[in-house]
Short mmCIF file of N, CA, C and O in Angstrom, two decimals:
data_model
loop_
_atom_site.label_atom_id
_atom_site.label_comp_id
_atom_site.label_asym_id
_atom_site.label_seq_id
_atom_site.Cartn_x
_atom_site.Cartn_y
_atom_site.Cartn_z
N SER N 121 1.01 -1.11 -0.08
CA SER N 121 -0.05 -0.06 -0.03
C SER N 121 0.75 1.35 0.01
O SER N 121 0.36 2.13 -0.72
N ARG N 122 1.84 1.18 0.73
CA ARG N 122 2.77 2.55 0.78
C ARG N 122 3.33 2.60 -0.52
O ARG N 122 3.72 3.71 -0.87
N ASN N 123 3.97 1.59 -1.15
CA ASN N 123 4.38 1.54 -2.56
C ASN N 123 3.57 2.05 -3.41
O ASN N 123 3.94 2.96 -4.26
N ILE N 124 2.47 1.74 -3.51
CA ILE N 124 1.35 2.11 -4.36
C ILE N 124 1.12 3.51 -4.28
O ILE N 124 1.01 4.39 -5.08
N ALA N 125 1.21 4.25 -2.85
CA ALA N 125 1.14 5.61 -2.84
C ALA N 125 2.33 6.28 -3.35
O ALA N 125 2.08 7.40 -4.05
N GLN N 126 3.49 5.88 -3.02
CA GLN N 126 4.68 6.44 -3.56
C GLN N 126 4.65 6.62 -5.39
O GLN N 126 4.70 7.72 -5.72
N ILE N 127 4.12 5.48 -5.71
CA ILE N 127 4.20 5.37 -7.32
C ILE N 127 2.90 6.33 -7.79
O ILE N 127 3.24 7.33 -8.70
N PHE N 128 1.77 6.40 -7.13
CA PHE N 128 0.89 7.22 -7.48
C PHE N 128 1.21 8.71 -7.41
O PHE N 128 0.86 9.47 -8.31
N PHE N 129 1.89 9.12 -6.15
CA PHE N 129 2.36 10.46 -6.20
C PHE N 129 3.60 10.86 -6.73
O PHE N 129 4.07 11.78 -6.68
N SER N 130 4.22 10.03 -7.31
CA SER N 130 5.79 10.25 -7.85
C SER N 130 5.79 11.10 -9.16
O SER N 130 6.61 11.76 -9.34
N GLU N 131 4.56 11.51 -9.57
CA GLU N 131 4.34 12.46 -10.69
C GLU N 131 4.63 13.82 -10.12
O GLU N 131 4.77 14.70 -11.04
N ILE N 132 4.39 13.84 -8.84
CA ILE N 132 4.26 15.00 -8.13
C ILE N 132 6.17 15.66 -8.33
O ILE N 132 6.60 14.85 -7.72
N ASP N 133 6.22 16.82 -8.39
CA ASP N 133 7.67 17.12 -8.37
C ASP N 133 8.19 17.53 -7.15
O ASP N 133 7.66 18.81 -6.57
N SER N 134 8.71 16.74 -6.38
CA SER N 134 8.78 17.03 -4.91
C SER N 134 9.96 15.98 -4.33
O SER N 134 10.71 15.38 -5.24
N SER N 135 10.48 16.51 -3.15
CA SER N 135 11.60 15.75 -2.53
C SER N 135 11.54 14.35 -2.21
O SER N 135 10.34 13.79 -2.10
N VAL N 136 12.48 13.57 -2.24
CA VAL N 136 12.47 12.11 -1.62
C VAL N 136 11.83 12.09 -0.30
O VAL N 136 10.96 11.19 0.19
N GLY N 137 12.42 13.18 0.49
CA GLY N 137 11.60 13.15 1.94
C GLY N 137 10.14 13.41 1.87
O GLY N 137 9.57 12.64 2.85
N PHE N 138 9.79 14.08 1.06
CA PHE N 138 8.05 14.23 1.05
C PHE N 138 7.54 12.96 0.45
O PHE N 138 6.48 12.59 1.20
N LEU N 139 7.79 12.27 -0.33
CA LEU N 139 7.36 10.91 -0.72
C LEU N 139 7.56 9.91 0.35
O LEU N 139 6.76 8.97 0.48
N ASN N 140 8.49 9.97 1.17
CA ASN N 140 9.05 9.26 2.17
C ASN N 140 7.92 9.43 3.41
O ASN N 140 7.27 8.35 4.00
N GLU N 141 7.53 10.56 3.61
CA GLU N 141 6.43 11.01 4.58
C GLU N 141 5.19 10.36 4.09
O GLU N 141 4.40 10.06 4.99
N ILE N 142 4.85 10.53 2.76
CA ILE N 142 3.72 9.62 2.33
C ILE N 142 3.80 8.34 2.65
O ILE N 142 2.52 7.84 3.23
N LYS N 143 4.73 7.57 2.56
CA LYS N 143 4.85 6.37 2.68
C LYS N 143 4.55 5.99 4.25
O LYS N 143 3.99 5.05 4.49
N ILE N 144 5.00 6.74 5.00
CA ILE N 144 5.02 6.62 6.58
C ILE N 144 3.31 6.88 6.89
O ILE N 144 2.84 5.88 7.71
N ILE N 145 2.80 7.68 6.32
CA ILE N 145 1.47 8.12 6.57
C ILE N 145 0.71 6.98 6.29
O ILE N 145 -0.32 6.40 6.92
N VAL N 146 0.69 6.43 5.00
CA VAL N 146 -0.08 5.41 4.64
C VAL N 146 0.18 3.92 5.18
O VAL N 146 -0.78 3.39 5.68
N SER N 147 1.51 3.79 5.62
CA SER N 147 1.73 2.70 6.41
C SER N 147 1.21 2.69 7.64
O SER N 147 0.63 1.72 8.33
N GLU N 148 1.38 3.94 8.39
CA GLU N 148 0.57 3.90 9.76
C GLU N 148 -0.86 3.69 9.74
O GLU N 148 -1.34 3.06 10.64
N ALA N 149 -1.62 4.24 8.72
CA ALA N 149 -2.95 4.20 8.74
C ALA N 149 -3.35 2.80 8.31
O ALA N 149 -4.24 2.30 8.94
N VAL N 150 -2.74 1.92 7.34
CA VAL N 150 -2.98 0.91 6.97
C VAL N 150 -2.74 -0.19 8.12
O VAL N 150 -3.41 -1.17 8.32
N THR N 151 -1.60 0.00 8.89
CA THR N 151 -1.25 -0.84 9.94
C THR N 151 -2.21 -0.70 10.86
O THR N 151 -2.83 -1.70 11.61
N ASN N 152 -3.09 0.44 11.30
CA ASN N 152 -3.87 0.74 12.59
C ASN N 152 -5.04 -0.18 11.86
O ASN N 152 -5.73 -0.79 12.62
N ALA N 153 -5.36 -0.13 10.58
CA ALA N 153 -6.44 -0.76 10.18
C ALA N 153 -6.42 -2.16 10.49
O ALA N 153 -7.48 -2.99 10.81
N ILE N 154 -5.41 -2.96 9.94
CA ILE N 154 -5.29 -4.15 10.08
C ILE N 154 -4.88 -4.50 11.69
O ILE N 154 -5.82 -5.72 12.08
N ILE N 155 -4.12 -4.09 12.72
CA ILE N 155 -3.98 -4.35 13.82
C ILE N 155 -5.25 -4.10 14.60
O ILE N 155 -5.68 -4.93 15.58
N HIS N 156 -5.87 -3.07 14.70
CA HIS N 156 -6.97 -2.55 15.49
C HIS N 156 -8.15 -2.83 14.87
O HIS N 156 -9.12 -3.24 15.47
N GLY N 157 -8.45 -2.57 13.72
CA GLY N 157 -9.72 -2.51 12.71
C GLY N 157 -10.17 -4.12 12.72
O GLY N 157 -11.34 -4.51 12.82
N TYR N 158 -9.12 -4.91 12.24
CA TYR N 158 -9.42 -6.34 11.84
C TYR N 158 -8.52 -7.14 12.79
O TYR N 158 -8.43 -8.54 12.63
N ASP N 159 -8.32 -6.75 13.94
CA ASP N 159 -7.67 -7.52 14.90
C ASP N 159 -6.50 -8.77 14.35
O ASP N 159 -6.37 -9.56 14.91
N ASN N 160 -5.41 -7.91 13.87
CA ASN N 160 -4.26 -8.59 13.12
C ASN N 160 -4.82 -9.61 11.99
O ASN N 160 -4.02 -10.35 11.76
N ASP N 161 -6.16 -9.48 11.46
CA ASP N 161 -6.35 -10.23 10.33
C ASP N 161 -5.99 -9.67 9.13
O ASP N 161 -6.70 -8.90 8.47
N ASN N 162 -4.85 -10.07 8.55
CA ASN N 162 -4.32 -9.40 7.39
C ASN N 162 -5.16 -10.02 5.78
O ASN N 162 -4.54 -9.59 4.96
N MET N 163 -6.10 -10.64 6.19
CA MET N 163 -6.66 -11.17 4.92
C MET N 163 -8.01 -10.23 4.64
O MET N 163 -8.63 -10.39 3.50
N MET N 164 -8.23 -9.26 5.57
CA MET N 164 -9.44 -8.39 5.39
C MET N 164 -9.06 -7.39 4.46
O MET N 164 -7.88 -6.94 4.30
N ASP N 165 -9.85 -6.68 3.82
CA ASP N 165 -9.47 -5.58 2.98
C ASP N 165 -9.42 -4.30 3.58
O ASP N 165 -10.36 -3.88 4.42
N VAL N 166 -8.40 -3.52 2.98
CA VAL N 166 -8.25 -2.04 3.41
C VAL N 166 -8.30 -1.24 2.20
O VAL N 166 -7.75 -1.51 1.31
N TYR N 167 -8.96 -0.27 2.22
CA TYR N 167 -9.34 0.57 0.71
C TYR N 167 -8.53 1.87 0.93
O TYR N 167 -8.47 2.44 2.01
N LEU N 168 -7.91 2.28 -0.16
CA LEU N 168 -7.03 3.13 -0.09
C LEU N 168 -7.32 4.08 -1.20
O LEU N 168 -7.36 3.59 -2.46
N ASN N 169 -7.75 5.42 -1.07
CA ASN N 169 -8.10 6.42 -2.01
C ASN N 169 -7.04 7.38 -1.73
O ASN N 169 -6.75 8.17 -1.09
N LEU N 170 -6.56 7.75 -3.18
CA LEU N 170 -5.47 8.79 -3.42
C LEU N 170 -5.82 9.77 -4.42
O LEU N 170 -6.38 9.22 -5.44
N ALA N 171 -5.42 10.99 -4.23
CA ALA N 171 -5.77 11.90 -5.07
C ALA N 171 -4.79 13.26 -4.90
O ALA N 171 -4.32 13.17 -3.75
N TYR N 172 -4.81 14.14 -6.01
CA TYR N 172 -3.93 15.56 -5.55
C TYR N 172 -4.49 16.44 -6.50
O TYR N 172 -5.02 16.15 -7.61
N ASP N 173 -4.13 17.96 -6.15
CA ASP N 173 -4.46 19.08 -7.01
C ASP N 173 -3.06 19.56 -6.97
O ASP N 173 -1.92 19.32 -6.71
N ASP N 174 -2.93 20.88 -7.42
CA ASP N 174 -1.83 21.68 -7.44
C ASP N 174 -1.09 21.79 -6.15
O ASP N 174 0.05 22.51 -6.15
N GLU N 175 -1.82 21.90 -5.19
CA GLU N 175 -1.54 22.35 -3.65
C GLU N 175 -1.21 21.01 -2.75
O GLU N 175 -0.51 21.26 -1.73
N PHE N 176 -2.34 20.13 -2.64
CA PHE N 176 -2.26 19.24 -1.79
C PHE N 176 -2.62 17.90 -2.38
O PHE N 176 -3.01 17.61 -3.61
N ILE N 177 -2.14 16.92 -1.48
CA ILE N 177 -2.47 15.16 -1.80
C ILE N 177 -3.48 14.93 -0.92
O ILE N 177 -3.77 15.52 0.31
N TYR N 178 -4.34 14.21 -1.17
CA TYR N 178 -5.63 13.56 -0.14
C TYR N 178 -5.41 12.11 -0.44
O TYR N 178 -5.25 11.36 -1.22
N ILE N 179 -5.60 11.70 0.93
CA ILE N 179 -5.35 10.11 1.08
C ILE N 179 -6.49 9.81 2.21
O ILE N 179 -7.16 10.44 3.02
N GLU N 180 -7.00 8.89 1.90
CA GLU N 180 -8.14 8.19 2.65
C GLU N 180 -7.86 6.62 2.78
O GLU N 180 -7.37 5.87 1.83
N VAL N 181 -7.90 5.97 3.99
CA VAL N 181 -7.76 4.77 4.34
C VAL N 181 -8.94 4.53 5.19
O VAL N 181 -9.42 4.86 6.22
N ILE N 182 -9.61 3.44 4.55
CA ILE N 182 -10.86 2.88 4.99
C ILE N 182 -10.73 1.34 5.18
O ILE N 182 -10.27 0.62 4.53
N ASP N 183 -11.58 1.03 6.32
CA ASP N 183 -11.43 -0.59 6.93
C ASP N 183 -13.05 -0.73 7.30
O ASP N 183 -13.65 0.27 7.69
N LYS N 184 -13.32 -1.95 7.25
CA LYS N 184 -14.74 -2.19 7.57
C LYS N 184 -14.69 -3.00 8.82
O LYS N 184 -15.62 -3.89 8.91
N GLY N 185 -13.70 -2.64 9.67
CA GLY N 185 -13.58 -3.35 11.12
C GLY N 185 -14.37 -2.73 12.36
O GLY N 185 -15.73 -2.54 11.80
N VAL N 186 -13.97 -3.09 13.43
CA VAL N 186 -14.56 -3.10 14.36
C VAL N 186 -14.97 -1.76 14.96
O VAL N 186 -15.84 -1.14 15.74
N GLY N 187 -14.15 -0.67 14.21
CA GLY N 187 -14.55 0.75 14.57
C GLY N 187 -13.48 1.22 15.93
O GLY N 187 -13.01 0.36 16.55
N ILE N 188 -13.71 2.42 16.32
CA ILE N 188 -13.06 3.02 17.36
C ILE N 188 -13.95 3.64 18.39
O ILE N 188 -15.08 4.44 18.01
N LEU N 189 -13.78 3.13 19.54
CA LEU N 189 -14.98 3.40 20.63
C LEU N 189 -14.60 4.75 20.99
O LEU N 189 -15.85 5.56 21.22
N ASP N 190 -13.31 5.63 21.14
CA ASP N 190 -13.32 6.73 21.49
C ASP N 190 -12.07 7.51 20.65
O ASP N 190 -10.92 7.15 20.83
N ILE N 191 -12.43 8.06 19.51
CA ILE N 191 -11.62 8.66 18.74
C ILE N 191 -10.64 9.52 19.25
O ILE N 191 -9.30 9.68 19.07
N GLU N 192 -10.94 10.52 20.19
CA GLU N 192 -10.26 11.44 20.83
C GLU N 192 -9.18 10.74 21.93
O GLU N 192 -8.02 11.16 21.84
N GLN N 193 -9.46 9.77 22.34
CA GLN N 193 -8.60 8.88 23.18
C GLN N 193 -7.60 8.04 22.23
O GLN N 193 -6.46 8.23 22.66
N ALA N 194 -8.03 7.60 21.01
CA ALA N 194 -7.27 6.83 20.27
C ALA N 194 -6.11 7.87 19.74
O ALA N 194 -5.09 7.41 19.55
N LYS N 195 -6.44 9.17 19.68
CA LYS N 195 -5.58 10.18 19.05
C LYS N 195 -4.39 10.60 20.36
O LYS N 195 -3.44 11.34 19.75
N ILE N 196 -4.44 10.10 21.32
CA ILE N 196 -3.70 10.67 22.37
C ILE N 196 -2.25 9.79 22.13
O ILE N 196 -2.43 8.45 22.18
N PRO N 197 -1.14 10.63 22.06
CA PRO N 197 0.35 9.85 21.94
C PRO N 197 0.34 8.67 23.14
O PRO N 197 -0.10 9.05 24.38
N MET N 198 0.83 7.64 22.66
CA MET N 198 1.15 6.46 23.84
C MET N 198 -0.06 5.65 24.18
O MET N 198 0.22 4.61 24.62
N PHE N 199 -1.34 6.09 23.91
CA PHE N 199 -2.54 5.37 23.82
C PHE N 199 -2.53 3.97 22.91
O PHE N 199 -2.47 4.15 21.80
N THR N 200 -2.77 2.76 23.50
CA THR N 200 -2.98 1.68 22.68
C THR N 200 -4.06 1.00 23.40
O THR N 200 -4.07 0.75 24.49
N THR N 201 -4.70 0.22 22.38
CA THR N 201 -5.74 -0.62 22.95
C THR N 201 -5.07 -2.29 23.09
O THR N 201 -5.69 -3.20 23.28
N LYS N 202 -3.90 -2.17 22.56
CA LYS N 202 -3.19 -3.67 22.40
C LYS N 202 -1.69 -3.41 23.28
O LYS N 202 -0.85 -3.65 22.57
N PRO N 203 -1.89 -3.28 24.67
CA PRO N 203 -0.46 -2.94 25.21
C PRO N 203 0.20 -4.40 25.55
O PRO N 203 1.53 -4.10 25.48
N ASP N 204 -0.58 -5.21 25.29
CA ASP N 204 0.27 -6.65 25.28
C ASP N 204 0.85 -7.10 24.17
O ASP N 204 1.73 -8.03 24.21
N GLU N 205 0.86 -6.35 22.81
CA GLU N 205 1.41 -6.62 21.86
C GLU N 205 2.62 -5.69 21.56
O GLU N 205 3.16 -5.43 20.49
N ASP N 206 3.01 -4.84 22.57
CA ASP N 206 4.14 -3.89 22.42
C ASP N 206 3.82 -2.83 21.39
O ASP N 206 4.98 -2.41 20.70
N ARG N 207 2.73 -2.31 21.28
CA ARG N 207 2.26 -1.47 20.30
C ARG N 207 2.42 -0.11 21.20
O ARG N 207 2.46 0.19 22.29
N SER N 208 3.22 1.16 20.50
CA SER N 208 3.69 2.07 20.94
C SER N 208 2.41 3.28 21.04
O SER N 208 2.66 4.25 21.88
N GLY N 209 1.33 3.22 20.17
CA GLY N 209 0.35 4.15 20.30
C GLY N 209 0.72 5.50 19.73
O GLY N 209 0.11 6.49 20.29
N LEU N 210 1.49 5.42 18.63
CA LEU N 210 1.90 6.67 18.13
C LEU N 210 1.20 6.50 16.58
O LEU N 210 1.66 7.84 15.98
N GLY N 211 0.69 5.70 16.12
CA GLY N 211 -0.09 5.76 14.82
C GLY N 211 -0.59 7.04 14.44
O GLY N 211 -0.24 7.69 13.20
N PHE N 212 -1.57 7.39 15.13
CA PHE N 212 -2.23 8.68 14.73
C PHE N 212 -1.42 9.75 15.05
O PHE N 212 -1.62 10.89 14.15
N THR N 213 -0.57 9.83 15.93
CA THR N 213 0.33 11.10 16.30
C THR N 213 1.34 11.10 15.18
O THR N 213 1.75 12.34 14.61
N ILE N 214 1.79 10.15 14.53
CA ILE N 214 2.85 10.29 13.53
C ILE N 214 2.17 10.84 12.11
O ILE N 214 2.59 11.60 11.48
N ILE N 215 0.87 10.23 11.76
CA ILE N 215 0.03 10.85 10.84
C ILE N 215 -0.11 12.08 10.81
O ILE N 215 0.00 13.02 10.10
N ASP N 216 -0.64 12.54 12.02
CA ASP N 216 -1.12 13.95 12.44
C ASP N 216 0.42 14.68 12.10
O ASP N 216 0.07 16.14 11.47
N VAL N 217 1.51 14.29 12.51
CA VAL N 217 2.67 15.30 12.52
C VAL N 217 3.04 15.42 11.14
O VAL N 217 3.62 16.50 10.61
N PHE N 218 2.79 14.45 10.25
CA PHE N 218 2.99 14.50 8.83
C PHE N 218 2.25 14.85 7.83
O PHE N 218 2.58 15.01 6.80
N SER N 219 1.03 15.60 8.56
CA SER N 219 0.18 15.88 7.51
C SER N 219 -0.42 17.35 7.99
O SER N 219 -0.11 17.84 9.25
N GLU N 220 -1.38 17.99 7.04
CA GLU N 220 -1.62 19.39 7.42
C GLU N 220 -2.96 19.17 8.08
O GLU N 220 -3.50 19.89 9.02
N GLU N 221 -3.67 18.02 7.80
CA GLU N 221 -5.04 18.11 8.59
C GLU N 221 -5.30 16.38 8.61
O GLU N 221 -4.87 15.63 7.45
N MET N 222 -5.83 15.99 9.42
CA MET N 222 -6.28 14.49 9.72
C MET N 222 -7.60 14.22 10.46
O MET N 222 -7.79 14.86 11.26
N SER N 223 -8.47 13.59 9.83
CA SER N 223 -9.81 13.54 10.46
C SER N 223 -10.11 12.07 10.47
O SER N 223 -9.67 11.37 9.41
N ILE N 224 -11.01 11.60 11.32
CA ILE N 224 -11.26 10.11 11.51
C ILE N 224 -12.68 10.07 11.88
O ILE N 224 -13.41 10.95 12.63
N GLU N 225 -13.45 9.30 11.02
CA GLU N 225 -14.58 8.86 11.40
C GLU N 225 -14.69 7.35 11.48
O GLU N 225 -14.28 6.69 11.00
N SER N 226 -15.59 7.15 12.44
CA SER N 226 -15.71 5.70 12.95
C SER N 226 -17.08 5.44 13.57
O SER N 226 -17.38 6.36 14.30
N SER N 227 -17.44 4.38 13.46
CA SER N 227 -18.52 3.84 14.20
C SER N 227 -18.37 2.48 14.76
O SER N 227 -17.88 1.45 14.05
N LEU N 228 -18.71 2.20 16.01
CA LEU N 228 -18.40 0.70 16.52
C LEU N 228 -19.18 -0.31 15.43
O LEU N 228 -20.31 -0.26 15.18
N GLY N 229 -18.51 -1.24 15.04
CA GLY N 229 -19.17 -2.39 14.00
C GLY N 229 -18.82 -1.74 12.73
O GLY N 229 -19.41 -2.49 11.85
N GLY N 230 -18.70 -0.48 12.61
CA GLY N 230 -18.86 0.20 10.96
C GLY N 230 -17.84 0.42 10.64
O GLY N 230 -17.56 1.11 9.45
N GLY N 231 -16.66 0.14 11.07
CA GLY N 231 -15.35 0.40 10.56
C GLY N 231 -14.74 2.05 10.69
O GLY N 231 -15.30 2.55 11.74
N CYS N 232 -13.60 2.25 10.02
CA CYS N 232 -12.97 3.49 10.24
C CYS N 232 -12.61 4.09 8.78
O CYS N 232 -12.20 3.31 8.01
N LYS N 233 -12.74 5.36 8.85
CA LYS N 233 -12.06 6.11 7.63
C LYS N 233 -11.24 7.22 8.01
O LYS N 233 -11.81 8.21 9.00
N ILE N 234 -9.94 7.21 7.58
CA ILE N 234 -9.02 8.33 8.00
C ILE N 234 -9.07 9.30 6.84
O ILE N 234 -8.42 8.62 5.70
N LYS N 235 -9.02 10.28 6.78
CA LYS N 235 -8.97 11.43 5.91
C LYS N 235 -7.70 12.20 6.06
O LYS N 235 -7.61 12.89 7.44
N ILE N 236 -6.61 12.26 5.25
CA ILE N 236 -5.37 13.10 5.41
C ILE N 236 -5.13 13.95 4.04
O ILE N 236 -5.48 13.62 3.16
N ILE N 237 -4.70 15.33 4.72
CA ILE N 237 -4.46 16.11 3.28
C ILE N 237 -3.26 16.82 3.86
O ILE N 237 -2.76 16.91 4.98
N LYS N 238 -2.22 16.60 2.59
CA LYS N 238 -0.95 16.91 3.06
C LYS N 238 -0.48 18.14 2.00
O LYS N 238 -0.74 17.90 0.85
N LYS N 239 0.24 19.16 2.62
CA LYS N 239 0.57 19.96 1.47
C LYS N 239 1.79 19.69 0.70
O LYS N 239 2.60 19.02 0.94
N ILE N 240 1.68 19.89 -0.75
CA ILE N 240 2.82 19.52 -1.67
C ILE N 240 3.85 20.81 -1.30
O ILE N 240 3.37 21.86 -1.63
N PRO N 241 5.04 20.56 -1.05
CA PRO N 241 6.04 21.40 -0.73
C PRO N 241 6.42 22.00 -2.17
O PRO N 241 6.52 21.56 -3.37
N SER N 242 6.72 23.45 -2.42
CA SER N 242 6.98 24.06 -3.59
C SER N 242 8.44 23.62 -3.80
O SER N 242 9.50 23.73 -2.84
N VAL N 243 8.82 23.45 -4.94
CA VAL N 243 10.12 23.21 -5.41
C VAL N 243 10.73 24.25 -5.96
O VAL N 243 10.26 24.97 -7.15
N ALA N 244 11.87 24.71 -5.51
CA ALA N 244 12.64 25.84 -5.89
C ALA N 244 13.50 25.71 -7.01
O ALA N 244 13.94 24.69 -7.00
#
């Protein structure tokens, strides 16, 4: 998934660092979907929507998993629902740091949609 995003956004004239940040964002979001949404079942579908315009890239990562009970709590750095699995609880924090905007829509039993907007840096 992160390589798909890198290939999709490779047409944008930008730095390697920018593309690496995109890979990290997608990797964290997809990992969250598999580990938390699908309880580590990597055979379930995670949907990835990618788009861009002259100023921003747009990423949506969608799962049909268990959903998030408390979105605000899930966004707190170091919070994890899987402490017995050595999870750091930094997935949403990392996504938020590397993006201009992150929003999360979720309902119990209805899955989760993470929307991310990232500004395309100007190339001098």
